[in-house]
XYZ file of C-alpha atoms in Angstrom:
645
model
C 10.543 19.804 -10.234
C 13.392 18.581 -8.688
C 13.314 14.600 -6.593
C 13.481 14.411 -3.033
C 13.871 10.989 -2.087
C 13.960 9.552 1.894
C 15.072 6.185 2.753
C 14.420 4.917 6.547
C 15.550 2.392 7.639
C 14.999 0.538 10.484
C 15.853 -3.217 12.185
C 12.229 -4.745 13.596
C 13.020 -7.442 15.741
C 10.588 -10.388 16.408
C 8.917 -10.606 13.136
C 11.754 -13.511 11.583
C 11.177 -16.571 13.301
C 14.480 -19.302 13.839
C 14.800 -21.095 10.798
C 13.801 -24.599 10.630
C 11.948 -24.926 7.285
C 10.463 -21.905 6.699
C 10.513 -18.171 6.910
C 7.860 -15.446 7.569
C 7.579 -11.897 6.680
C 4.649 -9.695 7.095
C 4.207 -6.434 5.424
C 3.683 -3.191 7.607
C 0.029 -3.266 8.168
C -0.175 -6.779 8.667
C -2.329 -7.705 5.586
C -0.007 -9.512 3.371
C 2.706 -12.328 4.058
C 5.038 -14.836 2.762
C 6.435 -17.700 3.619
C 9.964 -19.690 2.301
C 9.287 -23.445 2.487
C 11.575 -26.243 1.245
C 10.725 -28.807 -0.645
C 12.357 -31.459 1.105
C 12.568 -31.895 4.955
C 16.164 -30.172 4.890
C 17.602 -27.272 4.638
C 18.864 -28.023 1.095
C 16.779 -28.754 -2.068
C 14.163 -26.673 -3.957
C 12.541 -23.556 -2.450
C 8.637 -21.843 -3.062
C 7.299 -18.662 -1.761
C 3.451 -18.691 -0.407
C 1.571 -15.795 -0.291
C -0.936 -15.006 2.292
C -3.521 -12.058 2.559
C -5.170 -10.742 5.655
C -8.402 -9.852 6.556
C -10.393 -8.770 9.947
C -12.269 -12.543 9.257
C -9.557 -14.736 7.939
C -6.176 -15.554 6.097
C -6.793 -16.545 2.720
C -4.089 -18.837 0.884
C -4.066 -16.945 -2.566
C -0.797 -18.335 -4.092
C 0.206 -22.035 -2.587
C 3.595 -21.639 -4.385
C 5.383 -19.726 -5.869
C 8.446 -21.933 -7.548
C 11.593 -20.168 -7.426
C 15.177 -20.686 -9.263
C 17.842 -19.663 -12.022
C 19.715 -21.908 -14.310
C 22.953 -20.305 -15.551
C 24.712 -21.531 -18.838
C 27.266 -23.006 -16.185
C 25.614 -24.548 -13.380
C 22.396 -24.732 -11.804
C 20.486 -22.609 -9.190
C 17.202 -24.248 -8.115
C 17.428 -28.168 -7.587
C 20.055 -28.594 -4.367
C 19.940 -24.761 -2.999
C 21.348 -24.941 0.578
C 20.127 -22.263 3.035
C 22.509 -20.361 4.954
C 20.924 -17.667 5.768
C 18.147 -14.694 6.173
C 19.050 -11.515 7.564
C 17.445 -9.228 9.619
C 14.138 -7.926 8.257
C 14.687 -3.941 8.030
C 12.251 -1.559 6.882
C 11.800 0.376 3.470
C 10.237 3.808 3.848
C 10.226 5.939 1.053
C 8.788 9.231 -0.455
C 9.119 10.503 -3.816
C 7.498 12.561 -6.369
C 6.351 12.260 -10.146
C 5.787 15.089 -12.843
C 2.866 12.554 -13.631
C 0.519 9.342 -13.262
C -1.954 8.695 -10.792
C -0.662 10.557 -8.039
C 1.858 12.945 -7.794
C 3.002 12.055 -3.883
C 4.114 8.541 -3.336
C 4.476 6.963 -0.039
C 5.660 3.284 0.423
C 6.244 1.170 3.204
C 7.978 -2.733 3.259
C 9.776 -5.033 5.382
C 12.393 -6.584 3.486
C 14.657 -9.622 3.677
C 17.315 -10.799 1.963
C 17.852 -15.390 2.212
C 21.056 -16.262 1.046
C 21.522 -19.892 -0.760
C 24.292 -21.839 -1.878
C 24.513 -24.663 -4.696
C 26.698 -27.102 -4.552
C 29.728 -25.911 -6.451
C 29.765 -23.088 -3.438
C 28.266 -20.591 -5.849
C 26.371 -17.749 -4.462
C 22.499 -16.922 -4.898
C 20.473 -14.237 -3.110
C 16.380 -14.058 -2.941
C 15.434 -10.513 -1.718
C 11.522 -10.276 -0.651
C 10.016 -7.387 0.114
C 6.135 -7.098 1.805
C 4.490 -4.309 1.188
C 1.329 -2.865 2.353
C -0.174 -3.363 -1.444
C 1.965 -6.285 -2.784
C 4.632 -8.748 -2.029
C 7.897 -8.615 -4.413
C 10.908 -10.589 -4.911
C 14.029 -10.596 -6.882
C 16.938 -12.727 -7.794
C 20.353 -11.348 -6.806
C 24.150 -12.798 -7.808
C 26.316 -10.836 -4.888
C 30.036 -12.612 -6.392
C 31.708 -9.538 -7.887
C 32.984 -10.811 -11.372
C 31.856 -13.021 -14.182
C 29.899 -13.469 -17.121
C 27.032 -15.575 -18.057
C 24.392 -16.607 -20.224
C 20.911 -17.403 -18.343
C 19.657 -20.460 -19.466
C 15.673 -20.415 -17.627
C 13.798 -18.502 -15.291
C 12.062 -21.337 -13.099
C 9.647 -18.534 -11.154
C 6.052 -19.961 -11.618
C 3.104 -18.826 -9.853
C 0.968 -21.919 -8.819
C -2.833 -20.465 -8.883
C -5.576 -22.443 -6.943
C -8.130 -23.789 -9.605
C -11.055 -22.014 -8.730
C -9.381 -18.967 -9.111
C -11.121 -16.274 -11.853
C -8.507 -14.968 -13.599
C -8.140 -12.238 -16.689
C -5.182 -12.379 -19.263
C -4.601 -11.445 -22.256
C -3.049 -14.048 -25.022
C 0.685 -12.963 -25.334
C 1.552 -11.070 -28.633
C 4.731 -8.740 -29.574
C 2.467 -5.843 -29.450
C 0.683 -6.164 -26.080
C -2.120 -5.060 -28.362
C -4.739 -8.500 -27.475
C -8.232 -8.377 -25.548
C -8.142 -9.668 -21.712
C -10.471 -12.343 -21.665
C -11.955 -13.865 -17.943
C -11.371 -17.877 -17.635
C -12.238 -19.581 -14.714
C -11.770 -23.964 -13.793
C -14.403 -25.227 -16.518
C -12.497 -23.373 -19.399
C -8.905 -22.425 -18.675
C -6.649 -22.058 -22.378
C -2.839 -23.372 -22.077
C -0.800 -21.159 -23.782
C 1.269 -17.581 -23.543
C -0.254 -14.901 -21.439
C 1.398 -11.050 -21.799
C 1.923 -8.789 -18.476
C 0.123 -7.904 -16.148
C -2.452 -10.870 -15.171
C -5.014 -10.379 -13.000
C -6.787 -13.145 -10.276
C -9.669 -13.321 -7.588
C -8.835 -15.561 -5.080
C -10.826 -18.937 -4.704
C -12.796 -17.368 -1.272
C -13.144 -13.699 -3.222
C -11.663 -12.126 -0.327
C -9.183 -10.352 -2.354
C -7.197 -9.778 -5.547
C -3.665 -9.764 -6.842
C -2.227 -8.704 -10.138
C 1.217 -10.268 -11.445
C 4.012 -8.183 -13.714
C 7.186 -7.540 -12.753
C 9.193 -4.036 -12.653
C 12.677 -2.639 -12.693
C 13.657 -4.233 -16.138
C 17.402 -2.892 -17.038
C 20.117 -3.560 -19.524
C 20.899 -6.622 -17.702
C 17.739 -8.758 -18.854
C 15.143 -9.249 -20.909
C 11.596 -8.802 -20.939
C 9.367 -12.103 -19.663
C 5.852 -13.499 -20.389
C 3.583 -16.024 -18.256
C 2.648 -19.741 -19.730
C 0.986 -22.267 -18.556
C 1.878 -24.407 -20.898
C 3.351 -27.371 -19.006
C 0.515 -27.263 -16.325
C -2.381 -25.183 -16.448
C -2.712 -23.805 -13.275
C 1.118 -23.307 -13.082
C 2.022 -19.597 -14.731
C 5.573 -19.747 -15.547
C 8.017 -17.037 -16.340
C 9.187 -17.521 -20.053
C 11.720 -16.012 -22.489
C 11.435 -13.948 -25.642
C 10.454 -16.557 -28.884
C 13.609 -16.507 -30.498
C 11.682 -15.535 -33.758
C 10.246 -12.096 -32.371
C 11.825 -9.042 -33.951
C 12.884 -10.854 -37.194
C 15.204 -13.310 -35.333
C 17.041 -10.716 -34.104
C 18.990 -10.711 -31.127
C 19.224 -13.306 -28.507
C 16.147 -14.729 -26.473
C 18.286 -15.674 -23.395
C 20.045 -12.946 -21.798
C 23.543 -12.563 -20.843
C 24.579 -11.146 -17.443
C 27.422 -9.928 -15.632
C 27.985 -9.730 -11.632
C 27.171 -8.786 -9.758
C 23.688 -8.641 -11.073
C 20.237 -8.604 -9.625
C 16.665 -9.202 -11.919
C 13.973 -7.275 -12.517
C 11.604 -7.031 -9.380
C 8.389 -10.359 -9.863
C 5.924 -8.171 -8.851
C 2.192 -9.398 -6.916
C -0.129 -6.631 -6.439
C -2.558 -7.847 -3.764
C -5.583 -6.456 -1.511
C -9.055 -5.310 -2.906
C -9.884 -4.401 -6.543
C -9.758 -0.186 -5.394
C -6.265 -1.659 -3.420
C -5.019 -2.839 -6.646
C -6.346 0.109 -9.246
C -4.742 2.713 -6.777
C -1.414 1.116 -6.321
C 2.154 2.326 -7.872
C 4.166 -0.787 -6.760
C 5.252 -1.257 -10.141
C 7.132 2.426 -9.792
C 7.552 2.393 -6.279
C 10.210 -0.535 -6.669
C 11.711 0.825 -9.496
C 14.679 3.048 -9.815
C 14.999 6.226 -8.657
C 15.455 9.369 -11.503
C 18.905 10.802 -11.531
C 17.218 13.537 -13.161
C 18.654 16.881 -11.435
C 15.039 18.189 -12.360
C 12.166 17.483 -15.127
C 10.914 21.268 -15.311
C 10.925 20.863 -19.247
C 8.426 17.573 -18.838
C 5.329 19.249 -19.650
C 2.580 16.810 -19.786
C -0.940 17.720 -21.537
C -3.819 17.028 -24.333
C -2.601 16.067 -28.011
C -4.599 16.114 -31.530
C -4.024 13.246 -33.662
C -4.871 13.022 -37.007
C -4.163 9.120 -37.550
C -7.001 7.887 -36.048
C -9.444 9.648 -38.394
C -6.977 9.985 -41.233
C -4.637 7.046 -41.688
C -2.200 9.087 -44.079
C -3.227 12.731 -42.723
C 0.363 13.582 -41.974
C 1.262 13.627 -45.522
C -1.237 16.640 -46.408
C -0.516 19.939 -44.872
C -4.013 21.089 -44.699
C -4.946 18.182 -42.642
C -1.907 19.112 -40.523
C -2.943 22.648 -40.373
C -6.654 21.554 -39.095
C -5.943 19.626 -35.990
C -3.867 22.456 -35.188
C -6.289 24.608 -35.209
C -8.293 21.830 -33.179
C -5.953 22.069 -30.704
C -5.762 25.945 -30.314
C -9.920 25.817 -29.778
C -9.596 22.873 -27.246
C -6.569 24.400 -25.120
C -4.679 21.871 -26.027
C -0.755 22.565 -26.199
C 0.452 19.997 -28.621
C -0.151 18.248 -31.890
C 1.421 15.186 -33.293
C 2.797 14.789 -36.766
C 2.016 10.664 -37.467
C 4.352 8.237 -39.477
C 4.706 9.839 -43.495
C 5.461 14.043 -42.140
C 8.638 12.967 -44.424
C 6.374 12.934 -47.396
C 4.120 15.844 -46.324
C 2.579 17.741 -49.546
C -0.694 19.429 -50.410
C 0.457 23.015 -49.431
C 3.330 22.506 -47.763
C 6.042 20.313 -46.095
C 7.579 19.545 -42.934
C 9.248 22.749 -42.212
C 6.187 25.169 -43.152
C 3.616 22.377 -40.862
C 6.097 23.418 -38.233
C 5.566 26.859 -39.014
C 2.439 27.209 -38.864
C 2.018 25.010 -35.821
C 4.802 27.464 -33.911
C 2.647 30.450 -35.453
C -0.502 29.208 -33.092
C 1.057 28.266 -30.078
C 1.206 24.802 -30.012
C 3.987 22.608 -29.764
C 4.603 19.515 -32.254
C 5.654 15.907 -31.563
C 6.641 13.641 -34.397
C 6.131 9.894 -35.029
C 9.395 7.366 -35.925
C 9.802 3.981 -37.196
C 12.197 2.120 -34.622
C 14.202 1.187 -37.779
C 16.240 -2.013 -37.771
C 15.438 -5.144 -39.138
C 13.852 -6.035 -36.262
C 10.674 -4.970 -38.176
C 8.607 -5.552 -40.828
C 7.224 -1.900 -41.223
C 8.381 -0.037 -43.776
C 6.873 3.412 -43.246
C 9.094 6.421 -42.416
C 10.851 8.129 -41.124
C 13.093 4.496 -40.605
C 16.529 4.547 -38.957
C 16.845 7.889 -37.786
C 16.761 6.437 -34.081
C 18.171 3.204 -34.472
C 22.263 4.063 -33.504
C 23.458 6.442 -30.794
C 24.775 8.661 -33.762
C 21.084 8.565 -35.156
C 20.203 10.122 -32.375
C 21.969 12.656 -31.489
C 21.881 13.652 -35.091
C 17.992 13.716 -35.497
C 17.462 15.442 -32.100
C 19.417 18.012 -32.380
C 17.699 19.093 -35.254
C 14.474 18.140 -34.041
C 15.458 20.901 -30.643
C 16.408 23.289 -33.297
C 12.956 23.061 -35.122
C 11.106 23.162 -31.052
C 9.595 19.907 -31.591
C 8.512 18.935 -27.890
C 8.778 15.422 -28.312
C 8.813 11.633 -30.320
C 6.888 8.968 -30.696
C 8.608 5.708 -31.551
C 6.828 2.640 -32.675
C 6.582 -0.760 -34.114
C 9.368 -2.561 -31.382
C 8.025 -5.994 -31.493
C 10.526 -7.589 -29.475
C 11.359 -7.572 -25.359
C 14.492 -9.230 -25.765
C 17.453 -7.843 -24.036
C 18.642 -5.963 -27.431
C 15.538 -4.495 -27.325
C 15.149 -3.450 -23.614
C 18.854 -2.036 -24.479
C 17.310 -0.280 -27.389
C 14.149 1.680 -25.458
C 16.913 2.517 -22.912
C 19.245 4.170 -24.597
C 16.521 6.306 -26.534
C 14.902 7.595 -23.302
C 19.008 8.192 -22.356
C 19.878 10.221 -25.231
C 16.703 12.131 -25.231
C 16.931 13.411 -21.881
C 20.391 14.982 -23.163
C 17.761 17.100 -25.480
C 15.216 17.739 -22.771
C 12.702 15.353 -25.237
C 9.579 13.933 -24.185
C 9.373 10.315 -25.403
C 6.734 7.372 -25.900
C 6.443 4.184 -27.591
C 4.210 2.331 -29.861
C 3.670 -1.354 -30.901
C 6.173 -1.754 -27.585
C 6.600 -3.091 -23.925
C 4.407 -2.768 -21.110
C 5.291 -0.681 -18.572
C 8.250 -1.568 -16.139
C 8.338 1.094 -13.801
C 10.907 2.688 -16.252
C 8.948 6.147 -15.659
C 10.562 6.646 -12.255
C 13.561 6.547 -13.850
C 13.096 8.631 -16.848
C 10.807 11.077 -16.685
C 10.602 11.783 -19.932
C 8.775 8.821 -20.633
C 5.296 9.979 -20.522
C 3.110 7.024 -21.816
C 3.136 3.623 -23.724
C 0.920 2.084 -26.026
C 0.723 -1.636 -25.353
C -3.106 -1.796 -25.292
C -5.737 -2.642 -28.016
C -6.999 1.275 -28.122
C -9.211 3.231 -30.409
C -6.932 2.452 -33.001
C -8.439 -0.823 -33.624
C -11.613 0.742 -35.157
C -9.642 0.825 -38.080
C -8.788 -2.692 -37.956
C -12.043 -4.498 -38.243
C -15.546 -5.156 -37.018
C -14.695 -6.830 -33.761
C -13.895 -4.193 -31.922
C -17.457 -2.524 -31.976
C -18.838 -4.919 -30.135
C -15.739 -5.776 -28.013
C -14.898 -2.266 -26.891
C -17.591 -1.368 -23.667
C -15.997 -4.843 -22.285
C -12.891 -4.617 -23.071
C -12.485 -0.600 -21.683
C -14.372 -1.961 -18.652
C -11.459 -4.716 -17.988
C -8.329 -1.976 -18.823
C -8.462 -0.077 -15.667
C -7.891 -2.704 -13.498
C -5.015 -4.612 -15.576
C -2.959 -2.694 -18.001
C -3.665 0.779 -16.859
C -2.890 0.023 -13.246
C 0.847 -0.764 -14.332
C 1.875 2.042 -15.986
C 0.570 4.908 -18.931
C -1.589 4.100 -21.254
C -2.174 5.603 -24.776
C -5.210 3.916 -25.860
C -6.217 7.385 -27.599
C -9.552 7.671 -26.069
C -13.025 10.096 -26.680
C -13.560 9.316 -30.460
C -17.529 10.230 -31.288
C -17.596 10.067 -34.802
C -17.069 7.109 -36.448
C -13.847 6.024 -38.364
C -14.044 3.164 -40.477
C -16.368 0.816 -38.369
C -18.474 2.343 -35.671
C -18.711 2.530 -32.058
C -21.016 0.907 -30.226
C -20.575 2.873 -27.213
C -22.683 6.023 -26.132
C -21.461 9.475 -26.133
C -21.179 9.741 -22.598
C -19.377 6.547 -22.388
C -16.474 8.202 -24.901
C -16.576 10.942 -22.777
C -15.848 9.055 -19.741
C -12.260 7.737 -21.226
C -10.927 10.849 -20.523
C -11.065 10.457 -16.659
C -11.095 6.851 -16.547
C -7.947 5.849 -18.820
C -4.128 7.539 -17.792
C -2.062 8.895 -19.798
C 0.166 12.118 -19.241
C 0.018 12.772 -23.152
C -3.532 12.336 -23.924
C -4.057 11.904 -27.550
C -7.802 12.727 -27.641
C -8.572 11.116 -31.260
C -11.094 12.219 -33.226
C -11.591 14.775 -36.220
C -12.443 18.112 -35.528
C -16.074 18.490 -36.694
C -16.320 15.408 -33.588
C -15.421 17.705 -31.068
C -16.343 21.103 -32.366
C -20.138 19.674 -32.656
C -20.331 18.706 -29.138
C -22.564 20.772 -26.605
C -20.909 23.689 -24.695
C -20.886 21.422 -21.160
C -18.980 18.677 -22.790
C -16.407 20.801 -24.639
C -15.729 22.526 -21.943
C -14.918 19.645 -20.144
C -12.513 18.223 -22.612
C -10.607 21.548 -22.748
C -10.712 21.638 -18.576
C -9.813 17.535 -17.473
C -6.329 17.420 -16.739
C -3.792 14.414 -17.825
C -2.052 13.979 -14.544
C -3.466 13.387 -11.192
C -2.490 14.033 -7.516
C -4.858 11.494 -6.533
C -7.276 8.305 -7.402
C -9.913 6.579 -6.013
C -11.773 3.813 -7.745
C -15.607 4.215 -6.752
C -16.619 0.775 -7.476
C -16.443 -1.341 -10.513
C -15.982 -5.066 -12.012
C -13.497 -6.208 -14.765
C -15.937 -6.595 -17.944
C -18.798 -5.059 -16.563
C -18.665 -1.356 -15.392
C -16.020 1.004 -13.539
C -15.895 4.708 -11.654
C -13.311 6.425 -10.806
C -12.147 9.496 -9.058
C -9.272 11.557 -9.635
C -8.127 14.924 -8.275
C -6.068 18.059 -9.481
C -5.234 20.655 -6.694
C -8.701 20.687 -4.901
C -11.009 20.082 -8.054
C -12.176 16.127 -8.307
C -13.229 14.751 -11.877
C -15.414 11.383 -12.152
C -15.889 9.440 -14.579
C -18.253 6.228 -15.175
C -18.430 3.349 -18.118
C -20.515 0.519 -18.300
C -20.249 -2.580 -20.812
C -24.016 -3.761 -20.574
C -25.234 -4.266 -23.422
C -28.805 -5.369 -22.090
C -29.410 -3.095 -19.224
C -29.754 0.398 -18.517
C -27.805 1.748 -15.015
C -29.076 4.301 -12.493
C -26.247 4.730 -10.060
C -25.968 6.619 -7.006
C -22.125 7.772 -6.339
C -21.486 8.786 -2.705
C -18.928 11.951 -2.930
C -17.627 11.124 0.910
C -14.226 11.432 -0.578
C -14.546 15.713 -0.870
C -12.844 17.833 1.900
C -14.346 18.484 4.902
C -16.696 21.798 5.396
C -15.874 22.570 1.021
C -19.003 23.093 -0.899
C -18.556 22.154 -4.924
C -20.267 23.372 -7.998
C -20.666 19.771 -9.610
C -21.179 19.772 -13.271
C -22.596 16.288 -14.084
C -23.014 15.537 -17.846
C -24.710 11.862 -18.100
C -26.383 9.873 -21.547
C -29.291 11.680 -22.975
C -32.146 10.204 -24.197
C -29.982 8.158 -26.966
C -26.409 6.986 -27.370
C -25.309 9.935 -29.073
C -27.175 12.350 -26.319
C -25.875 14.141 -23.719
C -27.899 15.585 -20.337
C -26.335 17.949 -18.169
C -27.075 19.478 -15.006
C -24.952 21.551 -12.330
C -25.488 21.213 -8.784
C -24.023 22.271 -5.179
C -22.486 19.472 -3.345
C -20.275 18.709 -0.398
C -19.432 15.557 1.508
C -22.301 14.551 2.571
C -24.252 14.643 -1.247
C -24.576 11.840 -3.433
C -25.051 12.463 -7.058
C -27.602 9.770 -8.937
C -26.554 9.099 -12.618
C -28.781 7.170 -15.612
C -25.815 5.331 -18.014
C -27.737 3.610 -21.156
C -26.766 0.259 -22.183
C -22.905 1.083 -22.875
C -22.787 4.266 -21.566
C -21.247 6.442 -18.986
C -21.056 9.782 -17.568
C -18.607 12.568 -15.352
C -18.275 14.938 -12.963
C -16.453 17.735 -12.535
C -16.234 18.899 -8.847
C -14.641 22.575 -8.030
C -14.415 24.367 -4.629
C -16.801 27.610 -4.305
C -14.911 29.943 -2.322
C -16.668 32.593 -1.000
């Protein structure tokens, strides 16, 4: 598919006011604003942002300030900025298009403007703000055309009102925690990982913070409140993640802009549906991504830690995937060491021999980590690289996963960018493990199709405690991590691995639809999905992995979700719940269908226990609602397709 991307842009007059001491801008639809104050009565000193948001009723005050600044390792950009300037607000109207994610069209809309500052040695900074209909963003920008510099701090910090709820997630290498909800009476001080999510004080809306378009030219940030509590400030790498390796403060060169500090704001459906993160992100120069071919994946890890080393193991989950319709199969960490019948080379053949295309797992290499496991190295250099992927086109492996990162310092953002770089030269589908949270990098490379970042299925392997955290904790994902970006959690595991689920079935089934990924690494053994009944099998094999469309239903972070998506003119729903005391009857209004189009819905709900299904199929149309039973951590889905007559 190839990219067509439109820029309009337009002056609007009459929405700047004069300056005096502060600065308005209003997004298109008039829900969102921000202001520019100074902190002194002049026009030179510190600056904040405050955010405003909209509704019929009132204006609610959701961020009072938002502290702004830069410290470079030779002079200072925050304490005695002098404004000189804001432009002309002009509008950002774009369209482009994405092999993948939650929808396939994207449409944005933003007034932007840029305020230019001096400091006192006449040295140049920028602040570009942008309002759009779903968020406000902002980014730093150094418009001199030469030098070099170390970047000492950040000083961006997000004041949040007290009485705000909030949801965020304790900040580890891995982006692998549990989001936990805090609100005034027991608020932690500490690192938080990307992206947080707050209700405002009045509950008249939400807004999510993360920030997008990380390059070369920076490193990846974290929120703390450790110097005031209700003050989340951007901070550095640790200088003792990855090893010690590589520097926690980044070095620039102008001119040089940052990554974009991202607030996704309006209601909770305003903030699950949104692609700001990607919509002010880089642009592909992909000529086209025809060879990105998104779809289901068996996985052997989750059920079989070491299954990659025995060929017949190998050989069964690609014969899983051949009865599901799925098209590929990954080869975990160990393929290197592959024996019980056969290695490497006669896996591939087999897998080739059934029509299914193989990925295969790699250490990151480097002493940046503490794993050992292989295959190590092979993508740690440019020469790696080329080296190992040109064999691996040779063999028609489809694409790599890469894992165990466990750094977002600006060696490492350097790192993830120059393997998505170098596989694109292969046509190689790529995703990390034990890594970053999305940035928006999947407009740019295409071939990126998914991330882990996120405590998944994988942590039934780990312990007891996620049993009984997993109906909250899947309840909370689609409305924080997910919303940002991919996310391989490897969903729908029945069976049990080596502690148990305390979800239902229908609840497991429900991942499918309610988690994104374009690679979906459904994770269970085979006897977990060849014993299912014929209605939810055939569901598995039919639920596609990228969407033209989502709606979120309804749904609270920690308690329950539902979710919409659609695929040409079919619609697939799919509901959790994390009660754990109370059985759900729900009645889900299907007003989103097309106009005059009758459906044959399939509904497949809880049965009478947790590891029951009950199906039904119906006609429906627009004006139908569909009433579903959940059990106490359950869930259910649809499937909607057209009748034609």
């Amino acid at each position: 598919m190839k990219f067509r991307i439109y820029v309009f842009i337009g002056f609007l007059f009459g929405i700047l006011p004069t300056f005096s001491q502060q600065l308005k801008l209003q997004s298109p639809n008039k829900k969102n604003r921000v202001e520019l104050f100074s902190m002194n009565a002049g026009n030179r000193g510190e600056w904040y942002l405050k955010v405003s948001y909209n509704t019929d009723k009132n204006t609610s005050e959701i961020l009072p300030k938002v502290h702004l600044g830069l410290s470079r390792n030779d002079q200072d950009f925050s304490k005695e900025l002098l404004f000189l300037k804001a432009s002309k607000s002009k509008m950002i109207k774009e369209h482009y298009e994405l092999p993948f994610g939650k929808k396939a069209v994207r449409d944005n809309e933003a007034n932007e403007v840029v305020v230019s500052f001096e400091n006192p040695s006449k040295a140049k900074l920028n602040l570009i703000i942008r309002a759009y209909n779903d968020g406000i963003t902002f980014r730093y920008e150094f418009p001199e055309k030469k030098g070099t510099y170390s970047l000492k701090d950040e000083f961006t910090a997000y004041e949040i009102p007290n009485k705000s709820m909030r949801w965020l997630e304790k900040w580890n290498p891995a982006n692998e925690g549990l989001y936990a909800a805090s609100s005034e009476d027991k608020l932690l001080q500490q690192e938080w990982c990307y992206p947080a999510l707050f209700n405002s004080v009045d509950k008249s809306c939400w807004y999510l913070l993360h920030e997008a378009d990380l390059d070369r030219n920076y490193c990846g940030t974290k929120l703390s409140n450790m110097q005031d509590v209700n003050t989340y400030k951007l901070t550095f790498p640790d200088p003792r993640d990855g090893r010690g390796t590589g520097e926690s403060k980044p070095n620039i060169s102008l001119p040089w802009q940052s990554p974009w500090r991202v607030i996704t704001i309006g209601s909770l459906a305003d903030i699950v549906e949104s692609t700001l993160v990607e919509d002010v992100s880089t642009p592909t120069n992909f000529k086209n991504s025809d060879w990105v071919k998104p779809g289901k994946v068996s996985w052997n890890y989750w059920s079989s830690n070491h299954g990659t080393k025995d060929y017949k193991i190998v050989c069964d989950f690609t014969d899983l995937a051949v009865k599901m319709d799925w098209p590929y199969t990954l080869l975990d960490w160990e393929w290197d060491g592959m024996t019980n019948g056969g290695n490497l080379e006669d896996a591939l053949k087999y897998i080739h021999s059934k029509g299914i295309k193989p990925l295969m797992w790699y250490n990151s290499g480097g002493d940046h980590t503490w794993v050992s496991s292989t295959p190590k190295n092979r993508m740690l250099t440019h020469e790696n690289r080329v080296e190992e992927f040109t064999k691996l086109k040779k063999l028609g492996v489809a694409g790599v996963k890469i894992d165990f990162f466990e750094s977002e310092k600006q060696n490492m953002i350097q790192y993830y960018l120059d393997i998505l770089e170098d596989a694109a030269q292969f046509e190689m589908m790529v995703y990390f493990h034990g890594c970053i949270v999305p940035r928006g990098w999947s407009r740019t490379y295409p071939n990126l199709m998914t991330y882990e970042a996120v405590r998944g299925a994988e942590w039934y392997n780990n312990g007891s405690e996620f049993s009984v955290t997993a109906p909250e904790h899947n309840t909370i994902l689609p409305f924080t991590r997910n919303v940002v970006g991919a996310m391989d959690y490897t969903p729908v595991t029945f069976t049990n691995s080596q502690f148990p689920h305390h979800t239902s079935y229908g609840h497991e089934l429900a991942l499918s639809v309610i988690f994104e990924s374009p690679l979906q690494h459904l994770a269970d053994r085979p006897e977990g999905y060849y014993e299912l009944p014929d209605e939810a099998k055939t569901f598995l094999k039919e639920v596609p992995t990228v969407w033209d469309n989502t709606k979120l239903i309804d749904g609270y972070p920690g308690q329950e979700v539902t979710m919409a998506r659609q695929k040409g003119d079919t619609w697939y729903i799919g509901g959790i719940s994390a009660s754990e005391r109370q059985e759900k009857t729900k009645k889900i209004k299907l007003n989103f269908l097309k106009e005059g189009m009758s459906y044959r819905a399939v509904i497949i709900t809880d049965g009478k226990h947790d590891k029951d299904f009950n199906s039904q199929v119906m006609v429906v149309d627009k004006t139908s609602a569909i009433e579903v039973k959940l059990l106490r951590r359950g869930g259910f889905v649809v499937s909607l397709n057209p009748i034609r007559n």
